[in-house]
């Protein structure tokens, strides 16, 4: 899996350009389709909005050519397509709810997208080498945990839809958990690279599992307690699952020990079960999940039921953009944007979106495999896995695989914090992949040979 | 660290596979179930968006869909709403509820398989699907006469064409305004619905076919008389005990006559005269003589125990399965646990009128597609032969006596021979009895058979209720039909 070779690899930037143009083209077609279906005319702002979106995407592409020319060429087109489809669907819900473009959610989302791209470009420019992040391991840890628990503070923390995951400063509201995800991934990667030997080697073998020493259990217990406090005090099952899953996955990648997964899952299961017994809101979530259409559940909340009926109305090929009734579902442009897609684009469209996500995660994991330094490897794996887990929690929540939680679909859902965080995450992934795919300077040829030899006796 | 990353990617693949499965389950496997849920607003909106067929009485629509400017595209409107509320039912956010709206929903909405070819052509031509028109058998004049007659009282009336089974009137009071339940303002509709649910007199209940069953009282004596005549043990002139009361075996109680007076000065009375004056002791005795099985069988031949669909489902009327002798005697005069719908009693009258043959009652004359093709047309069918033509003739003669000179004189129509029977059904001590009347006319060539019940319309221990309160309503209905 090593990308080391003496021949300069193709950067793939041209491929990326073509794919980005294709992605923007698809988004433009979707926008025209929506306009024709709802008003019968081509949307008046098509040229301005389309060119604007194209400009933003191309600007980012140029930054990649300039600062990360060996970065994975698939990541940007996928995200461009997802973000653009999200914009179209948010605009579609605006139309259904009778909101103009001026006071609609879509315009705000478009501005957030531009800002998110700018910040992501900034990260790519400023962060010349991802390994610099390792220096800030503990800073990232403190920032991550603080952000995670920030909404619990009085005055600035606010509750919305039953979850206390927002902070509000004047007119601005923000979901710090989204940024915390990246911070914590950096912290875990740095911390685990440093301590992986102790964590992976020491311990006693009991029943085939090598159990860690008590003092090494510290980090997992801290992560467990923090995730439980998010679950209990912020009433946010999704973030709790995401954050703890991220930690356990990275721990496993670092140590290669299944016992960590067993302990992690055991702890999470126990914590979730105790939370179920102790807290009414968790019980409500479980009731809504298992008995969505029971009268008791419908009395509490029919949002999940409405989302399911929306998806069913779409069927295999969907009603077509602009021809369904996604506005009958609450939060059709944020938490329930997946059912909105399911209704209007059908199972086929939803599969396409899921495949885009899967491809994105797969490219991230591939980056992890190709990266030579342990920190980058862990960080890329962690960030990719967090995307996968977030997709699973969101889509699984609205399709009754797991209880519904309030996470956003990455790049699709409306929400500024989510966009900023995910574009930044993408920038870091691009930076690592640039590093992974960059040909080595000539003087490191000997080390490349050594690296290649270890790959000959691959363990997997 | 590459090995665990690879394994992690298998886990990721598993997670995405789970999502592919769950979305497939929802959008493909269970989609039809979810779309068919009654609380599915999308499905409702989709059905609102197609033009629902009309319901006609004669050539006049009593329910039709008019275009609107809102998202629902069409609004259901009911003409003469109070008069036909229980016939039409209503079409609301809850779907089609009650009446023809519910039972003919598939045809009215245009989703019936019977409209299959039409749907195929709609698919290709892009024509907006349209529901079929349902033409009822109702006679507006008879319906109105019944409704006016019952007025503010609680009760029901049913009229049938005895020769075909076509339902000419189907009235239940109190009534309601289906327009109040068919609006597009969910809050208002819901408030109206809740108010109707709580309203005294339960206006949403269709007393004619699906309310709480009524005790029939003396109108049931027609069934007892039919059983007696059919048994061969009795003729119209057979003599029966006609005292002020009948001593019942096994008990200390008696079966008194309704006014506690002897039915005849001699203490004996013919079967015909017993029907004319509605003599309880005579019918109690006749019932005990022929036995419970014969009585039950006779009732079943008139349709008791069946749940016909007209196309609305009619609650089956019942004669208890186990009867000891005193209970049998009481059942024979329509008390104890005999329970009927007004529809059932109209069928009894119609069966006698139609020379003993009971026709299957029906409310839909024809169903017409939006291209004016006839999709369904009523085909009168025989339900059973309840009595022989001879017995029917005798019963008719006896029932004519009731109207000519007995308890039913207020149903007399000048120049027309009317057959009828009064009933005053007790339903608990201290409460006013239900007033009943069943009849048909003209007796020699019946055009209409009627059953009327007015709740609490009679006085206890008096046969005057049925004759005084219900008979005039039946008379008005028969007149409305005969003057056509």
XYZ file of C-alpha atoms in Angstrom, chain B residues 19-472:
454
model
C -27.833 1.968 5.869
C -28.385 0.617 2.373
C -30.512 -2.138 3.879
C -32.515 0.169 6.142
C -33.276 2.657 3.369
C -34.266 -0.181 1.054
C -36.600 -1.570 3.693
C -38.327 1.778 4.110
C -38.478 2.919 0.509
C -39.108 -0.389 -1.171
C -40.146 -3.248 1.107
C -42.434 -1.415 3.546
C -43.244 1.569 1.337
C -46.745 0.361 0.506
C -47.585 -0.201 4.180
C -46.315 3.225 5.130
C -48.146 4.892 2.273
C -51.325 3.079 3.246
C -51.300 4.316 6.820
C -54.476 6.217 7.637
C -52.493 9.009 9.296
C -50.254 9.474 6.261
C -50.814 13.074 5.291
C -48.944 12.727 2.020
C -51.284 10.026 0.828
C -54.232 12.110 1.972
C -52.976 15.153 0.097
C -52.457 13.021 -2.977
C -56.038 11.767 -2.793
C -57.349 15.268 -2.132
C -55.564 16.386 -5.244
C -57.643 14.157 -7.492
C -61.233 15.007 -8.212
C -63.415 12.731 -6.162
C -66.587 11.447 -7.761
C -70.062 12.751 -6.955
C -72.776 11.050 -4.940
C -76.171 11.510 -6.573
C -79.778 11.336 -5.417
C -81.715 11.213 -8.643
C -79.774 13.669 -10.789
C -78.852 15.943 -7.902
C -75.397 15.683 -6.369
C -75.473 15.489 -2.588
C -71.675 15.257 -2.399
C -69.247 16.727 -4.887
C -65.721 18.055 -5.096
C -65.205 21.671 -6.050
C -61.806 23.064 -7.070
C -59.980 25.247 -4.583
C -56.900 27.421 -4.755
C -55.095 25.864 -1.806
C -52.699 22.949 -1.698
C -55.539 20.445 -1.475
C -56.827 21.287 -4.962
C -60.381 20.151 -4.174
C -62.908 20.724 -1.414
C -65.694 18.261 -0.697
C -69.125 19.886 -0.528
C -72.377 18.403 0.697
C -75.788 19.662 -0.406
C -78.761 19.232 1.908
C -76.056 18.192 4.304
C -78.255 17.447 7.337
C -80.690 15.412 5.310
C -78.130 13.053 3.798
C -75.329 13.164 6.374
C -75.501 9.486 7.295
C -75.859 8.392 3.689
C -72.829 10.307 2.479
C -70.659 10.149 5.573
C -67.862 12.664 5.198
C -64.455 12.983 3.620
C -61.961 14.554 5.941
C -58.418 14.612 7.214
C -59.199 11.283 8.777
C -59.954 9.873 5.355
C -63.381 8.782 4.255
C -65.555 8.217 7.311
C -68.976 6.592 7.401
C -71.624 6.322 4.726
C -70.902 5.949 1.036
C -67.781 8.098 1.267
C -66.203 5.289 3.249
C -67.783 2.172 1.786
C -67.454 3.332 -1.855
C -64.174 5.135 -1.237
C -62.192 3.236 -3.822
C -64.642 4.039 -6.592
C -65.187 7.645 -5.517
C -61.460 8.262 -5.216
C -60.777 6.492 -8.482
C -58.336 4.000 -6.983
C -60.541 0.939 -7.438
C -59.292 -1.931 -9.547
C -62.593 -1.678 -11.390
C -61.252 1.515 -12.907
C -58.059 -0.226 -13.999
C -58.262 0.383 -17.744
C -59.229 3.952 -17.153
C -56.181 4.401 -14.909
C -53.897 2.945 -17.551
C -55.124 5.393 -20.142
C -54.809 8.260 -17.639
C -51.221 7.253 -17.129
C -50.406 7.613 -20.803
C -52.512 10.648 -21.584
C -51.413 12.499 -18.433
C -55.069 13.177 -17.614
C -55.746 13.979 -14.004
C -57.350 10.896 -12.446
C -60.976 11.338 -11.574
C -63.225 9.315 -9.327
C -66.415 7.575 -10.366
C -69.903 8.925 -9.678
C -72.105 6.945 -7.319
C -75.814 7.118 -7.997
C -77.979 6.178 -5.024
C -81.394 4.556 -4.954
C -82.724 7.202 -2.583
C -86.004 9.037 -3.205
C -85.405 12.591 -2.014
C -89.097 13.119 -1.245
C -89.320 10.033 0.960
C -86.063 10.950 2.654
C -87.358 14.437 3.363
C -90.712 13.202 4.642
C -88.932 10.882 7.062
C -86.545 13.558 8.227
C -89.277 16.166 8.709
C -91.418 13.609 10.515
C -88.788 12.667 13.065
C -87.836 16.314 13.465
C -85.926 17.121 16.618
C -86.558 13.707 18.154
C -83.987 10.942 18.187
C -84.822 8.100 15.877
C -84.450 6.531 12.485
C -86.473 5.650 9.420
C -85.822 3.294 6.542
C -87.839 2.826 3.372
C -87.328 0.013 0.861
C -88.807 -0.787 -2.501
C -90.067 -4.290 -1.542
C -89.860 -5.646 -5.086
C -86.194 -4.820 -5.644
C -84.648 -4.074 -2.271
C -83.675 -0.571 -3.388
C -83.390 1.686 -0.356
C -85.623 4.719 -0.783
C -84.853 6.474 2.497
C -82.219 6.117 5.155
C -82.590 8.635 7.941
C -81.040 8.917 11.360
C -81.685 11.754 13.777
C -80.110 13.797 15.204
C -78.082 14.519 12.107
C -74.990 16.652 11.552
C -73.361 18.813 8.914
C -70.644 16.840 7.085
C -69.365 20.121 5.593
C -68.110 21.030 9.061
C -65.922 17.925 8.974
C -64.743 18.178 5.381
C -62.907 21.487 5.614
C -59.222 21.977 5.022
C -58.541 23.602 8.362
C -57.413 20.664 10.446
C -57.838 22.494 13.770
C -61.375 23.540 12.992
C -62.318 20.135 11.624
C -60.928 18.463 14.693
C -62.782 20.834 17.029
C -66.033 20.244 15.130
C -65.490 16.513 15.264
C -64.767 16.502 18.982
C -67.857 18.648 19.590
C -70.020 16.211 17.606
C -68.560 13.289 19.521
C -69.549 14.886 22.812
C -72.886 16.241 21.632
C -75.978 14.845 23.272
C -77.828 12.342 21.111
C -74.655 11.108 19.375
C -75.384 12.630 15.950
C -72.504 10.771 14.316
C -74.173 7.417 14.978
C -76.216 6.019 12.108
C -79.198 4.706 14.028
C -80.830 3.265 10.923
C -78.240 0.593 10.352
C -75.390 0.802 12.827
C -76.518 2.341 16.101
C -77.148 0.577 19.370
C -79.775 -2.010 18.510
C -83.353 -1.331 19.544
C -85.864 -3.640 21.201
C -88.580 -3.952 18.525
C -91.564 -4.324 20.798
C -94.824 -5.248 19.135
C -93.642 -4.803 15.534
C -91.859 -8.100 16.130
C -95.279 -9.729 16.446
C -95.329 -9.806 12.633
C -92.382 -12.208 12.791
C -94.087 -14.268 15.492
C -97.302 -14.343 13.453
C -95.322 -15.415 10.375
C -93.734 -18.252 12.370
C -97.121 -19.286 13.747
C -98.786 -19.323 10.321
C -95.793 -21.075 8.720
C -95.811 -23.780 11.386
C -99.156 -24.996 10.076
C -100.555 -25.034 13.628
C -102.300 -21.696 13.143
C -104.520 -19.847 10.747
C -105.649 -16.255 10.975
C -108.719 -17.480 12.753
C -107.031 -19.716 15.314
C -108.103 -18.815 18.805
C -105.595 -17.822 21.453
C -105.808 -16.659 25.077
C -106.841 -13.003 25.128
C -107.082 -12.132 28.784
C -105.490 -9.212 30.570
C -102.368 -11.264 31.199
C -100.757 -14.606 30.471
C -99.515 -16.773 33.307
C -95.933 -17.659 32.557
C -94.554 -21.055 33.555
C -91.532 -21.369 35.879
C -92.055 -17.893 37.314
C -94.292 -15.771 39.459
C -94.501 -13.082 36.809
C -97.182 -12.737 34.206
C -97.091 -11.426 30.680
C -99.568 -8.551 30.927
C -101.284 -6.870 28.019
C -99.963 -3.387 27.289
C -102.913 -1.633 28.921
C -103.542 -4.337 31.531
C -107.019 -4.752 29.998
C -108.275 -7.982 28.433
C -107.698 -8.150 24.678
C -111.252 -9.296 24.197
C -114.289 -9.523 26.465
C -114.426 -13.276 26.017
C -110.851 -13.908 27.040
C -110.218 -15.639 23.701
C -109.030 -13.909 20.524
C -108.192 -14.890 16.945
C -104.636 -14.550 15.686
C -105.707 -11.838 13.235
C -107.542 -9.841 15.882
C -104.598 -10.308 18.234
C -102.338 -8.539 15.727
C -104.902 -5.815 15.122
C -105.143 -4.905 18.807
C -101.557 -5.990 19.521
C -102.522 -8.515 22.151
C -99.525 -9.565 24.260
C -100.947 -12.690 25.949
C -102.020 -14.181 22.609
C -98.578 -13.790 21.027
C -96.832 -14.978 24.186
C -98.872 -18.132 24.015
C -98.350 -18.546 20.257
C -94.609 -18.168 20.715
C -94.454 -20.797 23.436
C -96.521 -23.153 21.311
C -94.360 -22.997 18.207
C -91.112 -22.997 20.178
C -87.941 -20.943 20.247
C -86.299 -22.695 17.312
C -89.194 -21.999 14.973
C -89.253 -18.363 16.035
C -85.510 -17.989 15.551
C -85.624 -19.693 12.166
C -88.418 -17.427 11.029
C -86.468 -14.382 12.159
C -83.357 -15.647 10.363
C -85.357 -16.000 7.157
C -86.205 -12.319 7.395
C -82.461 -11.601 7.734
C -81.823 -11.644 11.482
C -78.251 -12.627 12.268
C -76.968 -11.411 8.882
C -74.710 -8.431 8.467
C -75.618 -7.285 4.971
C -73.637 -4.566 3.258
C -75.724 -2.000 1.472
C -72.659 -1.247 0.847
C -72.344 0.110 4.412
C -72.318 -2.719 6.892
C -75.597 -3.244 8.724
C -75.373 -4.424 12.308
C -76.984 -7.875 12.575
C -80.267 -8.057 14.475
C -80.582 -10.805 17.037
C -82.944 -13.216 18.706
C -81.225 -14.731 21.779
C -79.767 -18.206 21.318
C -80.989 -19.594 24.622
C -84.591 -18.991 25.662
C -86.566 -20.597 28.457
C -90.355 -20.504 28.235
C -91.009 -17.149 29.932
C -88.147 -15.572 27.956
C -89.595 -17.072 24.798
C -93.001 -15.592 25.561
C -91.441 -12.161 26.095
C -89.319 -12.508 22.987
C -92.448 -13.305 20.993
C -93.735 -9.795 21.662
C -90.359 -8.252 20.853
C -89.139 -7.736 24.382
C -86.524 -9.566 26.484
C -83.254 -9.574 24.474
C -84.575 -9.364 20.933
C -82.639 -6.512 19.292
C -83.091 -5.027 15.839
C -82.022 -2.299 13.465
C -84.681 -0.189 11.747
C -83.239 -1.570 8.484
C -84.073 -5.114 9.638
C -87.661 -4.213 10.487
C -88.056 -2.515 7.111
C -86.872 -5.789 5.568
C -89.566 -7.664 7.537
C -92.251 -5.338 6.189
C -90.775 -5.549 2.671
C -90.626 -9.353 2.850
C -94.301 -9.614 3.739
C -95.145 -7.055 1.064
C -93.176 -8.902 -1.623
C -95.174 -12.128 -1.264
C -92.774 -13.526 1.274
C -89.575 -12.918 -0.679
C -87.000 -10.723 1.054
C -84.810 -8.828 -1.391
C -81.215 -7.890 -0.641
C -81.325 -4.184 0.293
C -79.025 -1.880 -1.653
C -78.271 1.824 -1.712
C -76.207 2.162 -4.899
C -78.172 2.102 -8.133
C -75.145 2.487 -10.396
C -71.562 3.636 -10.543
C -70.617 5.761 -13.526
C -67.054 6.435 -14.626
C -65.927 9.932 -15.490
C -66.219 8.976 -19.168
C -69.915 8.179 -18.461
C -69.414 4.439 -18.834
C -71.420 2.372 -16.383
C -68.980 0.554 -14.116
C -71.485 -1.080 -11.814
C -75.215 -1.397 -11.910
C -77.474 -2.738 -9.183
C -78.833 -6.196 -9.798
C -81.737 -6.943 -7.426
C -81.132 -10.267 -5.732
C -83.281 -12.433 -3.548
C -82.052 -12.799 0.004
C -84.498 -15.494 1.080
C -88.069 -16.642 0.960
C -89.198 -15.744 4.452
C -92.753 -17.072 4.154
C -94.887 -18.695 1.492
C -97.035 -16.422 -0.704
C -100.099 -17.744 1.113
C -98.738 -16.886 4.532
C -97.636 -13.517 3.164
C -101.152 -12.862 1.919
C -102.606 -13.748 5.306
C -100.091 -11.546 7.104
C -100.870 -8.702 4.706
C -104.537 -9.072 5.419
C -103.864 -9.018 9.163
C -101.623 -5.940 8.858
C -104.232 -4.153 6.776
C -106.547 -4.768 9.696
C -104.102 -3.030 12.018
C -104.291 0.158 9.937
C -107.970 -0.099 9.095
C -109.307 -0.625 12.577
C -106.488 -1.306 15.035
C -103.603 0.484 16.668
C -102.287 1.842 13.360
C -105.226 3.939 12.170
C -103.064 7.059 11.916
C -101.217 5.547 8.997
C -104.352 5.448 6.863
C -104.001 7.051 3.451
C -107.254 7.937 1.683
C -107.794 5.714 -1.309
C -104.816 3.467 -0.557
C -104.841 0.179 1.274
C -102.080 0.326 3.876
C -100.672 -2.586 5.872
C -98.841 -1.887 9.090
C -97.960 -2.740 12.635
C -97.368 -0.559 15.656
C -94.827 -1.175 18.382
C -94.013 0.432 21.678
C -90.825 -1.041 22.996
C -89.983 -0.763 26.633
C -86.317 -0.361 27.417
C -86.008 -0.107 31.154
C -88.465 0.872 33.819
C -89.346 4.509 34.261
C -88.217 5.485 30.762
C -90.498 6.320 27.927
C -90.817 3.517 25.420
C -89.531 3.634 21.831
C -92.325 4.207 19.333
C -92.220 1.866 16.325
C -94.156 1.509 13.130
C -93.581 -0.764 10.159
C -95.795 -0.708 7.099
C -96.114 -1.021 3.362
C -98.440 0.345 0.712
C -100.403 -0.176 -1.400
C -101.140 -3.495 0.300
C -102.120 -5.243 -2.953
C -99.276 -3.867 -5.087
C -96.569 -2.638 -2.691
C -94.359 0.237 -3.833
C -92.772 1.046 -0.532
C -92.084 -0.660 2.782
C -91.177 1.419 5.803
C -89.812 1.102 9.325
C -89.803 4.055 11.694
C -88.569 4.264 15.258
C -88.758 7.316 17.482
C -86.701 6.954 20.637
C -88.616 7.549 23.870
C -91.592 8.472 21.686
C -94.176 6.401 23.506
C -95.590 6.076 26.962
C -94.901 3.020 29.032
C -97.638 0.418 29.144
C -99.447 1.885 26.184
C -99.635 0.890 22.577
C -100.416 4.466 21.644
C -96.756 5.408 21.137
C -96.160 3.543 17.917
C -99.582 4.409 16.556
C -99.502 8.027 17.615
C -95.892 9.034 17.028
C -94.354 6.695 14.476
C -97.336 5.850 12.237
C -97.830 9.415 10.922
